[in-house]
mmCIF file of C-alpha atoms and ligand atoms in Angstrom:
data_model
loop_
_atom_site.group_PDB
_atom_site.id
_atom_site.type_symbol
_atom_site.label_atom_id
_atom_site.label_comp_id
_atom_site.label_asym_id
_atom_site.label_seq_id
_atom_site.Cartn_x
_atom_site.Cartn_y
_atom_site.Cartn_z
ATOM 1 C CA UNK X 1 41.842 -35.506 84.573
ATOM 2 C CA UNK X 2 41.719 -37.995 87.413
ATOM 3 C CA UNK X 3 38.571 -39.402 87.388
ATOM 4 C CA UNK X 4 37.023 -38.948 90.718
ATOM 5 C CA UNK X 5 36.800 -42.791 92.770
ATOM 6 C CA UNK X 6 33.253 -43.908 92.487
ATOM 7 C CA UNK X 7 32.680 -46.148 95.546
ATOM 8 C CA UNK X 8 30.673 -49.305 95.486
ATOM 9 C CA UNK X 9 28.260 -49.327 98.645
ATOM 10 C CA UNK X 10 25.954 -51.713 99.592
ATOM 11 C CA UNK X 11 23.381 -50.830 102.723
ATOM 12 C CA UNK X 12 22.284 -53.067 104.784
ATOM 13 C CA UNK X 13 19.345 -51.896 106.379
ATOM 14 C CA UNK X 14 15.448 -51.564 108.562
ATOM 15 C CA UNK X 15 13.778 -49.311 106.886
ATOM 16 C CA UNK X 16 12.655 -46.995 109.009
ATOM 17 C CA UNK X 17 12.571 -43.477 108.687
ATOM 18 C CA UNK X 18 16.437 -42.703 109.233
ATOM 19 C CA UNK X 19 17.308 -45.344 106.854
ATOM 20 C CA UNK X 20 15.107 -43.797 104.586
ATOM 21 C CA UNK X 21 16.862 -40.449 105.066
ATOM 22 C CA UNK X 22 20.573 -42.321 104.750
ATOM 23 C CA UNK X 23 19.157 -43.892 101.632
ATOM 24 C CA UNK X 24 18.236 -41.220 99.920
ATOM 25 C CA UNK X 25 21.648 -39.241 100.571
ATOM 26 C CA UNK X 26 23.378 -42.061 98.946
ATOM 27 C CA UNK X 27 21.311 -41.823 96.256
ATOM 28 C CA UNK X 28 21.814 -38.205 95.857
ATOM 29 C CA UNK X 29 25.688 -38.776 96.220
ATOM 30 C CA UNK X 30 27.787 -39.088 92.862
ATOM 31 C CA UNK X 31 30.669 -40.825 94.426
ATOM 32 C CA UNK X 32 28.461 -43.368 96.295
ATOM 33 C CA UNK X 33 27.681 -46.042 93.588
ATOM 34 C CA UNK X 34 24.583 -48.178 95.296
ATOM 35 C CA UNK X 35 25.131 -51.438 93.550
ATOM 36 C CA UNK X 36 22.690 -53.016 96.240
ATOM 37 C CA UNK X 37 20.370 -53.496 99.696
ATOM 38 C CA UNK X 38 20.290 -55.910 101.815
ATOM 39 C CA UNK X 39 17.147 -55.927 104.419
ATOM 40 C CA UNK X 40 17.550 -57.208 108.215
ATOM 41 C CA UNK X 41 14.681 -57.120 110.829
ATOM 42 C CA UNK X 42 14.657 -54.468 113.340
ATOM 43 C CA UNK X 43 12.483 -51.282 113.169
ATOM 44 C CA UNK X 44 9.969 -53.812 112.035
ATOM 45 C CA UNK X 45 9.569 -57.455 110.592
ATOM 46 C CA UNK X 46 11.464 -58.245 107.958
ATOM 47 C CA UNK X 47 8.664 -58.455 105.477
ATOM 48 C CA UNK X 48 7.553 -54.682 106.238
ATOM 49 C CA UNK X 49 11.224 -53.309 106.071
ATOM 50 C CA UNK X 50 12.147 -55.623 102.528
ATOM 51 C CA UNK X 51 8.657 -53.840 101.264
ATOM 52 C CA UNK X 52 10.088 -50.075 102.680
ATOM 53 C CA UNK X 53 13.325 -50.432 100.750
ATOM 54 C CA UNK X 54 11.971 -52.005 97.678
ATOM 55 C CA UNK X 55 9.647 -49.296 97.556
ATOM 56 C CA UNK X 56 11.782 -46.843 98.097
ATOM 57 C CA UNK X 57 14.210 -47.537 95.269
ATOM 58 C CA UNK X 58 11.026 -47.919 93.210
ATOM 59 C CA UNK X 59 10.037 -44.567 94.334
ATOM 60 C CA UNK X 60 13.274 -42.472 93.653
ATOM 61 C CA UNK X 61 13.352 -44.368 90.196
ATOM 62 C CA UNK X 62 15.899 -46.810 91.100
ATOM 63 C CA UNK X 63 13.767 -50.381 91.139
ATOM 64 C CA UNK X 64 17.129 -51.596 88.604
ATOM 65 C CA UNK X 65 19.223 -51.537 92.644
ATOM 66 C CA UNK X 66 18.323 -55.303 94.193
ATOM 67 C CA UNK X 67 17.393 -55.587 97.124
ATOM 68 C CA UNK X 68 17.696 -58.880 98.937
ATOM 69 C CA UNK X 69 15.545 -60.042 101.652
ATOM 70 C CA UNK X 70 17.505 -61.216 104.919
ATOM 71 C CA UNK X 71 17.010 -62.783 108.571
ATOM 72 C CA UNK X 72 13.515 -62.468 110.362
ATOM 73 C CA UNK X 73 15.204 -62.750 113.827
ATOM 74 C CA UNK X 74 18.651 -62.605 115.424
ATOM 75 C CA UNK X 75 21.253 -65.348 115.358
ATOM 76 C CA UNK X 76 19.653 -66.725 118.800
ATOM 77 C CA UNK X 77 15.905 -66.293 116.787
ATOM 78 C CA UNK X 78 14.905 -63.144 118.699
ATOM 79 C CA UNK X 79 13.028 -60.386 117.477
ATOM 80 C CA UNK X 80 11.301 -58.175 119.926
ATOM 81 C CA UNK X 81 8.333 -56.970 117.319
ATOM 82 C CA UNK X 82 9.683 -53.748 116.183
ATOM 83 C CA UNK X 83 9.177 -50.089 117.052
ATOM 84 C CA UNK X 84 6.140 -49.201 115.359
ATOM 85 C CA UNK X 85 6.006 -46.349 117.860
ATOM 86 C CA UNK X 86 8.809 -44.825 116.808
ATOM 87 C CA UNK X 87 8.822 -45.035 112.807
ATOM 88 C CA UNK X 88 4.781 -45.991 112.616
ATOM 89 C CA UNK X 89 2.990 -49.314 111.789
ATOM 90 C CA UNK X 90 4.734 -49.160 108.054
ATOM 91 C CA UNK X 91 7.764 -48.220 109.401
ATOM 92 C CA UNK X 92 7.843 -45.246 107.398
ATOM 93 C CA UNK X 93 5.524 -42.588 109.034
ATOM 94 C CA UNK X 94 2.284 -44.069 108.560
ATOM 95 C CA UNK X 95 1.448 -41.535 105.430
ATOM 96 C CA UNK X 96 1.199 -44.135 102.925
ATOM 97 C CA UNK X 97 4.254 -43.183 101.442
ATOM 98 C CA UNK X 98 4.938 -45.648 99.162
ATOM 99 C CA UNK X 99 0.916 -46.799 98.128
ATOM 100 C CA UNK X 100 0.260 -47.449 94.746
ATOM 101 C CA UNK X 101 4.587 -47.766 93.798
ATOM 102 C CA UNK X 102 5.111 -51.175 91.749
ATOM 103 C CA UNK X 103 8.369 -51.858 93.642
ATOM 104 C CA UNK X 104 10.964 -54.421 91.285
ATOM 105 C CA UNK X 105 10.784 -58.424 92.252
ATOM 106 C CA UNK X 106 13.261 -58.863 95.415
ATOM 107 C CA UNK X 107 16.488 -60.829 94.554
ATOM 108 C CA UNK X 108 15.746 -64.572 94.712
ATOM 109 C CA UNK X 109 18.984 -65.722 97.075
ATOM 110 C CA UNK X 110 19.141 -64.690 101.113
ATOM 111 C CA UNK X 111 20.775 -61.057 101.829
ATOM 112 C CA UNK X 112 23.868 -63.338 103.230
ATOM 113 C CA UNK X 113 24.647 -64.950 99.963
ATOM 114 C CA UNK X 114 24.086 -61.992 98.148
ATOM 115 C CA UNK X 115 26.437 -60.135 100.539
ATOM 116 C CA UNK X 116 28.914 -62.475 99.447
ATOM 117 C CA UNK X 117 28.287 -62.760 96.099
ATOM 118 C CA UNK X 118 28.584 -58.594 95.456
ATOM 119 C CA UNK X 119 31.438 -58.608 97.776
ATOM 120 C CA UNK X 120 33.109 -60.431 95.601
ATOM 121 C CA UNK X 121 31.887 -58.646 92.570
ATOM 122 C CA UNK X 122 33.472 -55.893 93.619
ATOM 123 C CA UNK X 123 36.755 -56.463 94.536
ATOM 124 C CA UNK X 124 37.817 -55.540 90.758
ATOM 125 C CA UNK X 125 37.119 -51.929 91.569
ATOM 126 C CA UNK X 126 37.951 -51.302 94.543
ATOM 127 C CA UNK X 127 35.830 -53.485 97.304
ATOM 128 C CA UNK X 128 32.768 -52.813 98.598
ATOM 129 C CA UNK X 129 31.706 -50.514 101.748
ATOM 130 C CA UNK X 130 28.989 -52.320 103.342
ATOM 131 C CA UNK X 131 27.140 -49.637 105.072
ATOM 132 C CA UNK X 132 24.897 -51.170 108.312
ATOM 133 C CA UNK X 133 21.965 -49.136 109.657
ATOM 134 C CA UNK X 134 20.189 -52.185 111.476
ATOM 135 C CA UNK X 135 20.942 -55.728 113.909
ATOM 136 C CA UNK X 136 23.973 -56.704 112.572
ATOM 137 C CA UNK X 137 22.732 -60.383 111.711
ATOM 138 C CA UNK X 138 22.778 -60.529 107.870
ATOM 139 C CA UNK X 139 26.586 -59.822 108.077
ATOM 140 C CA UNK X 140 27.295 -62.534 110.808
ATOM 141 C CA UNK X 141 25.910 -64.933 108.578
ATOM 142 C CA UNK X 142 27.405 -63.850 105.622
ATOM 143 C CA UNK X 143 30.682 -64.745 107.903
ATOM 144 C CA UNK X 144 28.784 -68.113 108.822
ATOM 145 C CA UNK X 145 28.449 -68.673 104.525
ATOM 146 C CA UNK X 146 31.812 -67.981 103.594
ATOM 147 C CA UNK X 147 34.678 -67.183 106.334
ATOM 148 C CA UNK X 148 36.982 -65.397 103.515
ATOM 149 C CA UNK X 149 34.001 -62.513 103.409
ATOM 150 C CA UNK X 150 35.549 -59.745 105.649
ATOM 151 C CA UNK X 151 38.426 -60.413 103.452
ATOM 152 C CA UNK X 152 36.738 -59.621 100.149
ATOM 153 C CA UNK X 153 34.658 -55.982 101.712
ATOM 154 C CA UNK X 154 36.536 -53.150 101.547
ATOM 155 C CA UNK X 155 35.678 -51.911 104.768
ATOM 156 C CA UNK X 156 32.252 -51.669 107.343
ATOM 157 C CA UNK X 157 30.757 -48.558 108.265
ATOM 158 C CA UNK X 158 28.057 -48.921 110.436
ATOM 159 C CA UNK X 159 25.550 -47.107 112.723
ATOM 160 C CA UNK X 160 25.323 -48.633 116.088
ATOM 161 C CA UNK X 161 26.685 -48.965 119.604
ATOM 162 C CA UNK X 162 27.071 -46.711 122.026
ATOM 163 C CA UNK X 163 30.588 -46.795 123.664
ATOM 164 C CA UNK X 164 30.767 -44.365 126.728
ATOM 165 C CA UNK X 165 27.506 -43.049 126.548
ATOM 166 C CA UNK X 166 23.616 -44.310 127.542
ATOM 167 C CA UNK X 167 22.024 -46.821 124.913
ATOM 168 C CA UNK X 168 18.454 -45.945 123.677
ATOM 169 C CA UNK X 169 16.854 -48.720 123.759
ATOM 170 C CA UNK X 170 17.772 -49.740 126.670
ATOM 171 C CA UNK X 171 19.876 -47.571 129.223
ATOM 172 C CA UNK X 172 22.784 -50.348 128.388
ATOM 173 C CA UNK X 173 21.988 -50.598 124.436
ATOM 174 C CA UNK X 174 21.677 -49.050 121.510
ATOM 175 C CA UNK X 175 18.911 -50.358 119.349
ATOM 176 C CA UNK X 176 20.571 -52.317 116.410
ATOM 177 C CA UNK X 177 23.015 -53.840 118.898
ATOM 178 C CA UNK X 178 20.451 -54.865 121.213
ATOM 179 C CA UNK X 179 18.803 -56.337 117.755
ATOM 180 C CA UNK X 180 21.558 -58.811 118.003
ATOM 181 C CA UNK X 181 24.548 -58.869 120.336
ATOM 182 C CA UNK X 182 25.925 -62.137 119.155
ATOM 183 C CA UNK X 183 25.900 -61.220 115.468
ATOM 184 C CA UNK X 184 27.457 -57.729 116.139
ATOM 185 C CA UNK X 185 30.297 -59.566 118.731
ATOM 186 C CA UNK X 186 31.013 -61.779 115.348
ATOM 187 C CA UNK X 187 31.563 -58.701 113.398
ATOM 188 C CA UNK X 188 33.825 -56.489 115.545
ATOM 189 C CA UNK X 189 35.946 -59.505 115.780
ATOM 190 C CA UNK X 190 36.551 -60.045 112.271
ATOM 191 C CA UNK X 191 39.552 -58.895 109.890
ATOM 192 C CA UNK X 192 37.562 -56.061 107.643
ATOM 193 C CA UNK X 193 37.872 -52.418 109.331
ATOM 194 C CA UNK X 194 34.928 -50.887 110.711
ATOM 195 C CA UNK X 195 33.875 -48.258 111.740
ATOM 196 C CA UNK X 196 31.127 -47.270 114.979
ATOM 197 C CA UNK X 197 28.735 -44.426 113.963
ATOM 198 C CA UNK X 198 27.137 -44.908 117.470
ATOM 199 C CA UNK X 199 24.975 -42.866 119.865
ATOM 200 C CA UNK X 200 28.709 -40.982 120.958
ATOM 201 C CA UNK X 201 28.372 -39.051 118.057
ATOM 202 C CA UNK X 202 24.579 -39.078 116.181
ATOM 203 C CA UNK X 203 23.078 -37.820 119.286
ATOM 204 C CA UNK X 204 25.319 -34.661 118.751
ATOM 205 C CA UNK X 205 23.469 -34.737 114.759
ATOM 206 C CA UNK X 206 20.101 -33.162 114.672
ATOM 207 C CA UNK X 207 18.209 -31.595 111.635
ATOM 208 C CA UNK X 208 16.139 -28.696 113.015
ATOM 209 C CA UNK X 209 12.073 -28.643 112.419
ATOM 210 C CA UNK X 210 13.838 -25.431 110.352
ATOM 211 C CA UNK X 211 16.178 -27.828 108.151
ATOM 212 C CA UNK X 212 13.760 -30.324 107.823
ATOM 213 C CA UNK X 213 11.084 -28.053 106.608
ATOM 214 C CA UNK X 214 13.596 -27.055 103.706
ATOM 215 C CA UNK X 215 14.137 -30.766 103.171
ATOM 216 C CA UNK X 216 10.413 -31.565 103.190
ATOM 217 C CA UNK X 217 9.581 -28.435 100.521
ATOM 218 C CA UNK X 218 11.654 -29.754 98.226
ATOM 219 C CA UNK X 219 10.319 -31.440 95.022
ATOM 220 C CA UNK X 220 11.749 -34.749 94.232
ATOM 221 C CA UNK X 221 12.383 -38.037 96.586
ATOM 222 C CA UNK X 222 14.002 -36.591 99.117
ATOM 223 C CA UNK X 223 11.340 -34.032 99.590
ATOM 224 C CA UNK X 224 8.932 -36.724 99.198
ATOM 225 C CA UNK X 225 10.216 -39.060 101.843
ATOM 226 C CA UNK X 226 10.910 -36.201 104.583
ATOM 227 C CA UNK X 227 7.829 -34.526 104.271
ATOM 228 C CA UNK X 228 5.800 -37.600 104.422
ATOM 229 C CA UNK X 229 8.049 -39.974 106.886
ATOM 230 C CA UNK X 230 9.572 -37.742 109.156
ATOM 231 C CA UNK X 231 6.556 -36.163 110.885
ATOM 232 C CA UNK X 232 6.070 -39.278 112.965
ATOM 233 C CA UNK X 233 9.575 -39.937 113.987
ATOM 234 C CA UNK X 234 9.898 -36.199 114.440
ATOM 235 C CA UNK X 235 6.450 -36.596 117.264
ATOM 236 C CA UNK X 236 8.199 -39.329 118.775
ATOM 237 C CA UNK X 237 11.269 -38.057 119.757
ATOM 238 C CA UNK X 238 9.599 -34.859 121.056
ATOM 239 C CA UNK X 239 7.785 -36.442 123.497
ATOM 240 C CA UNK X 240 10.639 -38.617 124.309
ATOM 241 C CA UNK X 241 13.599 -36.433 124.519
ATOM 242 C CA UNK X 242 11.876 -33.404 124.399
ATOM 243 C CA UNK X 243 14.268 -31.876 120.841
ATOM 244 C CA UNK X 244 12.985 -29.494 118.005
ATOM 245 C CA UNK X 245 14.044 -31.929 115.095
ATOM 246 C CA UNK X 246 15.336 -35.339 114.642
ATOM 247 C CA UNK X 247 18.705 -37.257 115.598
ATOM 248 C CA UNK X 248 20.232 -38.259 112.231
ATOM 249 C CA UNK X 249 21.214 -42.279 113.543
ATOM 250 C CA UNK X 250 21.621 -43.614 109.858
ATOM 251 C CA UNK X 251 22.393 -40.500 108.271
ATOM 252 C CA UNK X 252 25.478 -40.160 110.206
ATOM 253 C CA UNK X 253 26.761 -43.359 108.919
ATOM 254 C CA UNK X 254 26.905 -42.010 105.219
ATOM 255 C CA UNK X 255 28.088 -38.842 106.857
ATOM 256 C CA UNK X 256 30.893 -40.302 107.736
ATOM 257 C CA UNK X 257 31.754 -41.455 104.048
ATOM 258 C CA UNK X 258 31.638 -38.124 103.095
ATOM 259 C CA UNK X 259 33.495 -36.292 105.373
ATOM 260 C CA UNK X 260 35.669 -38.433 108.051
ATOM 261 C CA UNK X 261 37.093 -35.353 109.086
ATOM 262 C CA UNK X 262 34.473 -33.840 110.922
ATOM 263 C CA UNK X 263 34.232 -36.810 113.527
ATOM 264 C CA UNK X 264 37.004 -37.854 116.301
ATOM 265 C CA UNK X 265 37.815 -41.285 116.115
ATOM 266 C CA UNK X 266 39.941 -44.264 118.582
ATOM 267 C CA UNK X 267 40.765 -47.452 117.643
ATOM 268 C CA UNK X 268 40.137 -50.092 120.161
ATOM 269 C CA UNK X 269 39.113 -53.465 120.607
ATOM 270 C CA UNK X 270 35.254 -53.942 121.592
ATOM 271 C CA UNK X 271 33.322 -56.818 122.955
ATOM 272 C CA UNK X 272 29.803 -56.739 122.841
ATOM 273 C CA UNK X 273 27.807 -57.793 125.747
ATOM 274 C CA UNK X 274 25.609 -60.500 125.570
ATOM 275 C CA UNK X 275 23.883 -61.594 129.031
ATOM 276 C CA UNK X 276 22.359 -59.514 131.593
ATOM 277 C CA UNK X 277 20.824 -56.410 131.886
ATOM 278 C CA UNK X 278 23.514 -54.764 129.985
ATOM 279 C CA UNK X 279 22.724 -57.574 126.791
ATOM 280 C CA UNK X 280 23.814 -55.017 123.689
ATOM 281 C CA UNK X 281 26.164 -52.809 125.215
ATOM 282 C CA UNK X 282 29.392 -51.982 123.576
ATOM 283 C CA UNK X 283 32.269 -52.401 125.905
ATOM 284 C CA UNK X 284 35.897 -50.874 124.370
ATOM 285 C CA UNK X 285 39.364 -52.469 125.629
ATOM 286 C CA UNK X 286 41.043 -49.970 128.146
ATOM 287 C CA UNK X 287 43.625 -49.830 125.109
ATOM 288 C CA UNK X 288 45.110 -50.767 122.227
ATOM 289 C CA UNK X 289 47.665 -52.853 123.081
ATOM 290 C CA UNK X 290 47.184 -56.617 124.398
ATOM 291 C CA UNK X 291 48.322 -56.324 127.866
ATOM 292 C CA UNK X 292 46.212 -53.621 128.557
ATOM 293 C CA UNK X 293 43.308 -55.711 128.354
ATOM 294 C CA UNK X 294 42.217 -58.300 130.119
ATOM 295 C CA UNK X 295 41.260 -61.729 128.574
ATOM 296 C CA UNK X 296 38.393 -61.111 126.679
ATOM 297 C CA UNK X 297 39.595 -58.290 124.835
ATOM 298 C CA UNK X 298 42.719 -59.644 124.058
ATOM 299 C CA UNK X 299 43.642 -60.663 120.298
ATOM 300 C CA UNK X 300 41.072 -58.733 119.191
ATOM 301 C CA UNK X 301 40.980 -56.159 116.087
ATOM 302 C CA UNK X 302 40.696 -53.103 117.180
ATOM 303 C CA UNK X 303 37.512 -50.909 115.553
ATOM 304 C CA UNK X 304 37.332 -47.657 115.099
ATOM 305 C CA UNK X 305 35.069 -45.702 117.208
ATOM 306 C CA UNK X 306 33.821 -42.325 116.476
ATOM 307 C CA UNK X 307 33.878 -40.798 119.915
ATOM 308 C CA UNK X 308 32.817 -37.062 119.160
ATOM 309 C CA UNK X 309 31.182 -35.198 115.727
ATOM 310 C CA UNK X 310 31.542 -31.516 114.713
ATOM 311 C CA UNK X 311 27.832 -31.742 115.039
ATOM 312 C CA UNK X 312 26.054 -28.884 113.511
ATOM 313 C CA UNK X 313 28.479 -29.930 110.646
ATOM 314 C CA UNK X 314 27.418 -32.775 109.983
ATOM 315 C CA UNK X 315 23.904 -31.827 110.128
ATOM 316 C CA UNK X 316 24.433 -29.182 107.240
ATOM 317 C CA UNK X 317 25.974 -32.104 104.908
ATOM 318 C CA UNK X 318 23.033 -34.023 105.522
ATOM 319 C CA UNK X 319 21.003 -31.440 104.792
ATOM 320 C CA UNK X 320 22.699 -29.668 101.262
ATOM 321 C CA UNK X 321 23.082 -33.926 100.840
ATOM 322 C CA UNK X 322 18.799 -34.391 101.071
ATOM 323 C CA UNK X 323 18.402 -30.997 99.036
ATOM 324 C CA UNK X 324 19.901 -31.913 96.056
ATOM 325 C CA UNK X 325 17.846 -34.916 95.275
HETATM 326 O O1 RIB G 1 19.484 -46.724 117.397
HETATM 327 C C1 RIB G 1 19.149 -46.188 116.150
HETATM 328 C C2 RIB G 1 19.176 -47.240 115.092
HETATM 329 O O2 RIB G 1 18.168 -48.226 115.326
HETATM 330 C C3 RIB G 1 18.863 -46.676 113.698
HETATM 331 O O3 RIB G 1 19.521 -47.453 112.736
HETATM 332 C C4 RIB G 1 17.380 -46.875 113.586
HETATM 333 O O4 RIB G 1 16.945 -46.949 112.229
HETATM 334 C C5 RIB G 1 17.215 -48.207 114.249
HETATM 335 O O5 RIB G 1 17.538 -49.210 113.292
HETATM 336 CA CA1 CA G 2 18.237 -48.443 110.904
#
């Protein structure tokens, strides 16, 4: 019997209540073979969100996953302070989650050089899917370390962008590209295929206050983390947006490993803007082909862009995905 392909993934994330949640499908996913975390700043400093993901591996019993501590601030040293209003002062909820958990001793080298070093590892089965759920920064200098490294990953999947819709965190820019527009720029112009889990599609991905009461009644990590993380995030984007439920951002990412089919893709070319009041924004070529686009675009690869989501489809594989762990 074939044995099913087990597929090396490494997150890179800023953990954060939706990384949380995309963590612990992964986790709960056979086929998905977590062989490691890299940490980038973004929902909060890099200190908190190393601490969140240590923790949480610690907590569902995997503290033998390393995790690897990465940049503080974006290529151009920005970092805006965080959204403690959104995910809570510890970035996961502010229910003490994770007190009293002996998390595992972080890896001793940067996340860039240990982005490199399990890319490599892993090209004897298979190559790695480096899965992104914050600023894109860790990866750009990964690029910076060795320039062979999109060659050696299998392929990007990350959650970000936003390509003809509204950003979030600004009306230009979704939040991890805002994070860091030159590092993201870097990495849609490299050789590895990606693919854009933006706002286009995980704005069309809610779990209800229905699903996520399942979720949360649970016993086990899963059960653990929505019950106790979600509630704040869950506030937060009721006031803001006014929706019974929560948008599943990183989720959708590792939705997207599972099931490809249920989201529309294009492939195009994208620059990422980097000045101005539209610093962040994802711009898409007019199309594929070289003299469609004007300079800037031009010998570009293109990335592929999920531009719509079977929604409520996706939102029941996250769901069975964060009951059966
Ligand atoms: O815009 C949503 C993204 O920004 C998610 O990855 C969320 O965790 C934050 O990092
Ligand atoms: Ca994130």
């Amino acid at each position: 019997m074939m044995q099913a392909l087990i597929e090396p993934v490494v997150v890179d994330c800023d953990p954060g209540v939706d990384d949380a949640l995309a963590l612990a499908m992964i986790l709960a996913t056979p086929k998905l073979d977590l062989v490691g975390v890299t940490t980038v700043f973004g929902n909060l400093g890099i200190d908190q969100v190393t601490a969140n993901a240590a923790g949480l591996l610690a907590l569902a019993g995997r503290g033998n996953i390393p995790v690897a501590k990465g940049a503080v601030s974006s290529l151009t040293g920005k970092f805006s302070g965080g959204v403690p209003h959104v995910h809570g002062k510890d970035g996961l909820g502010d229910q003490s989650l994770l007190s009293g958990v002996q998390s595992s001793p972080l890896g001793k080298h940067h996340a860039a050089v240990q982005l490199v070093s399990m890319a490599k590892e892993s090209r004897s089965n298979g190559g790695l899917t480096l899965v992104a759920l914050g600023p894109l920064t860790n990866l750009a200098l990964a690029l910076q370390i060795d320039p062979e490294f999109d060659t050696y990953v299998k392929r990007v999947v990350l959650m970000g962008g936003n390509a003809f819709c509204m950003g979030n965190a600004t009306p230009a820019a979704e939040a991890n590209m805002l994070g860091d527009p030159e590092a993201a720029d870097i990495v849609f112009g490299a050789r590895w295929p990606v693919t854009m889990v933006g706002l286009d599609v995980t704005h069309k991905v809610l779990l209800s206050s229905e699903q996520l009461s399942r979720i949360a009644a649970q016993p086990g990590f899963s059960g653990s983390v929505t019950s106790r993380t979600v509630p704040f995030y869950q506030s937060f984007l009721k006031r803001m947006n006014g929706i019974d439920g929560i948008y599943c951002h990183d989720p959708s990412a590792v939705a997207f490993l599972l099931a490809p089919e249920l989201f529309q893709t294009r492939a195009l070319p994208v620059r990422v803007e980097t000045k101005g009041i539209s610093r962040g924004k994802i711009w898409p070529s007019l199309g594929d082909t070289d003299d469609e686009s004007p300079e800037p675009w031009q010998d570009r690869p293109a990335i592929e862009i999920c531009t719509d989501v079977q929604g409520p489809k996706v939102s029941s594989l996250i769901e069975r995905a964060l009951l059966e762990s």
